[in-house]
PDB file of C-alpha atoms in Angstrom:
ATOM      1  CA  MET H   1     -10.568 -11.828   5.459  1.00 78.00           C
ATOM      2  CA  VAL H   2      -7.193 -10.104   6.685  1.00 77.00           C
ATOM      3  CA  LYS H   3      -5.027 -11.515   3.788  1.00 80.00           C
ATOM      4  CA  LEU H   4      -8.018 -10.202   1.236  1.00 83.00           C
ATOM      5  CA  ILE H   5      -7.855  -6.709   2.957  1.00 82.00           C
ATOM      6  CA  GLY H   6      -4.188  -6.576   3.000  1.00 81.00           C
ATOM      7  CA  SER H   7      -4.042  -7.912  -0.789  1.00 81.00           C
ATOM      8  CA  LEU H   8      -6.343  -5.295  -1.676  1.00 79.00           C
ATOM      9  CA  LEU H   9      -4.606  -2.496   0.167  1.00 79.00           C
ATOM     10  CA  LEU H  10      -1.482  -3.517  -1.630  1.00 77.00           C
ATOM     11  CA  LEU H  11      -2.910  -3.695  -4.923  1.00 77.00           C
ATOM     12  CA  MET H  12      -4.472  -0.016  -4.237  1.00 76.00           C
ATOM     13  CA  GLY H  13      -0.989   1.387  -3.283  1.00 72.00           C
ATOM     14  CA  MET H  14       0.725  -0.364  -6.273  1.00 70.00           C
ATOM     15  CA  ALA H  15      -1.964   0.938  -8.997  1.00 70.00           C
ATOM     16  CA  GLY H  16      -1.542   4.541  -7.164  1.00 64.00           C
ATOM     17  CA  PHE H  17       2.330   4.392  -7.659  1.00 59.00           C
ATOM     18  CA  ALA H  18       1.979   3.214 -11.136  1.00 58.00           C
ATOM     19  CA  PHE H  19      -0.045   6.070 -12.124  1.00 61.00           C
ATOM     20  CA  ALA H  20       2.013   8.977 -10.274  1.00 57.00           C
ATOM     21  CA  PRO H  21       2.956  11.852 -12.469  1.00 64.00           C
ATOM     22  CA  VAL H  22       6.297  12.708 -12.859  1.00 63.00           C
ATOM     23  CA  PRO H  23       8.322  12.523  -9.427  1.00 63.00           C
ATOM     24  CA  ALA H  24       9.142  15.995  -7.602  1.00 59.00           C
ATOM     25  CA  PRO H  25      11.226  16.586  -4.796  1.00 63.00           C
ATOM     26  CA  GLU H  26       8.165  17.555  -2.231  1.00 69.00           C
ATOM     27  CA  ILE H  27       6.110  14.737  -0.885  1.00 68.00           C
ATOM     28  CA  SER H  28       2.243  15.208  -2.331  1.00 70.00           C
ATOM     29  CA  PRO H  29      -0.932  13.860  -0.455  1.00 72.00           C
ATOM     30  CA  ASP H  30      -1.146  11.294  -3.190  1.00 75.00           C
ATOM     31  CA  SER H  31       2.400   9.628  -2.502  1.00 77.00           C
ATOM     32  CA  ALA H  32       1.604   9.726   1.299  1.00 78.00           C
ATOM     33  CA  THR H  33      -1.513   7.858   0.509  1.00 82.00           C
ATOM     34  CA  THR H  34       0.161   5.243  -1.706  1.00 82.00           C
ATOM     35  CA  ALA H  35       2.905   4.808   1.136  1.00 84.00           C
ATOM     36  CA  LEU H  36       0.382   4.403   3.915  1.00 84.00           C
ATOM     37  CA  ALA H  37      -1.607   1.945   1.748  1.00 86.00           C
ATOM     38  CA  LEU H  38       1.465  -0.104   0.884  1.00 86.00           C
ATOM     39  CA  ILE H  39       2.466  -0.319   4.348  1.00 87.00           C
ATOM     40  CA  SER H  40      -1.005  -1.121   5.947  1.00 88.00           C
ATOM     41  CA  GLY H  41      -1.296  -3.843   3.340  1.00 86.00           C
ATOM     42  CA  ALA H  42       2.163  -5.395   3.899  1.00 87.00           C
ATOM     43  CA  LEU H  43       1.787  -5.378   7.620  1.00 88.00           C
ATOM     44  CA  LEU H  44      -1.700  -7.098   7.342  1.00 86.00           C
ATOM     45  CA  VAL H  45      -0.445  -9.782   5.039  1.00 86.00           C
ATOM     46  CA  MET H  46       2.632 -10.189   7.574  1.00 86.00           C
ATOM     47  CA  ARG H  47       0.287 -10.316  10.402  1.00 86.00           C
ATOM     48  CA  GLY H  48      -1.804 -13.021   8.561  1.00 83.00           C
ATOM     49  CA  ARG H  49       1.267 -15.093   7.756  1.00 77.00           C
ATOM     50  CA  GLN H  50       2.349 -15.343  11.289  1.00 70.00           C
ATOM     51  CA  LYS H  51      -0.825 -16.841  13.057  1.00 60.00           C
ATOM     52  CA  LYS H  52      -0.307 -19.919  11.354  1.00 56.00           C
TER      53      LYS H  52
END
């Protein structure tokens, strides 16, 4: 279950990054949400792999 949630968070983060508008120097709330989703998903996937 943890791997599934982690994978979904990674996918959601990558999708948000792919459809982002032209980059600007400031940090928008959308990019902060994408970064948080990518970090959370990566941590969940790594945590799931360490238990084996």
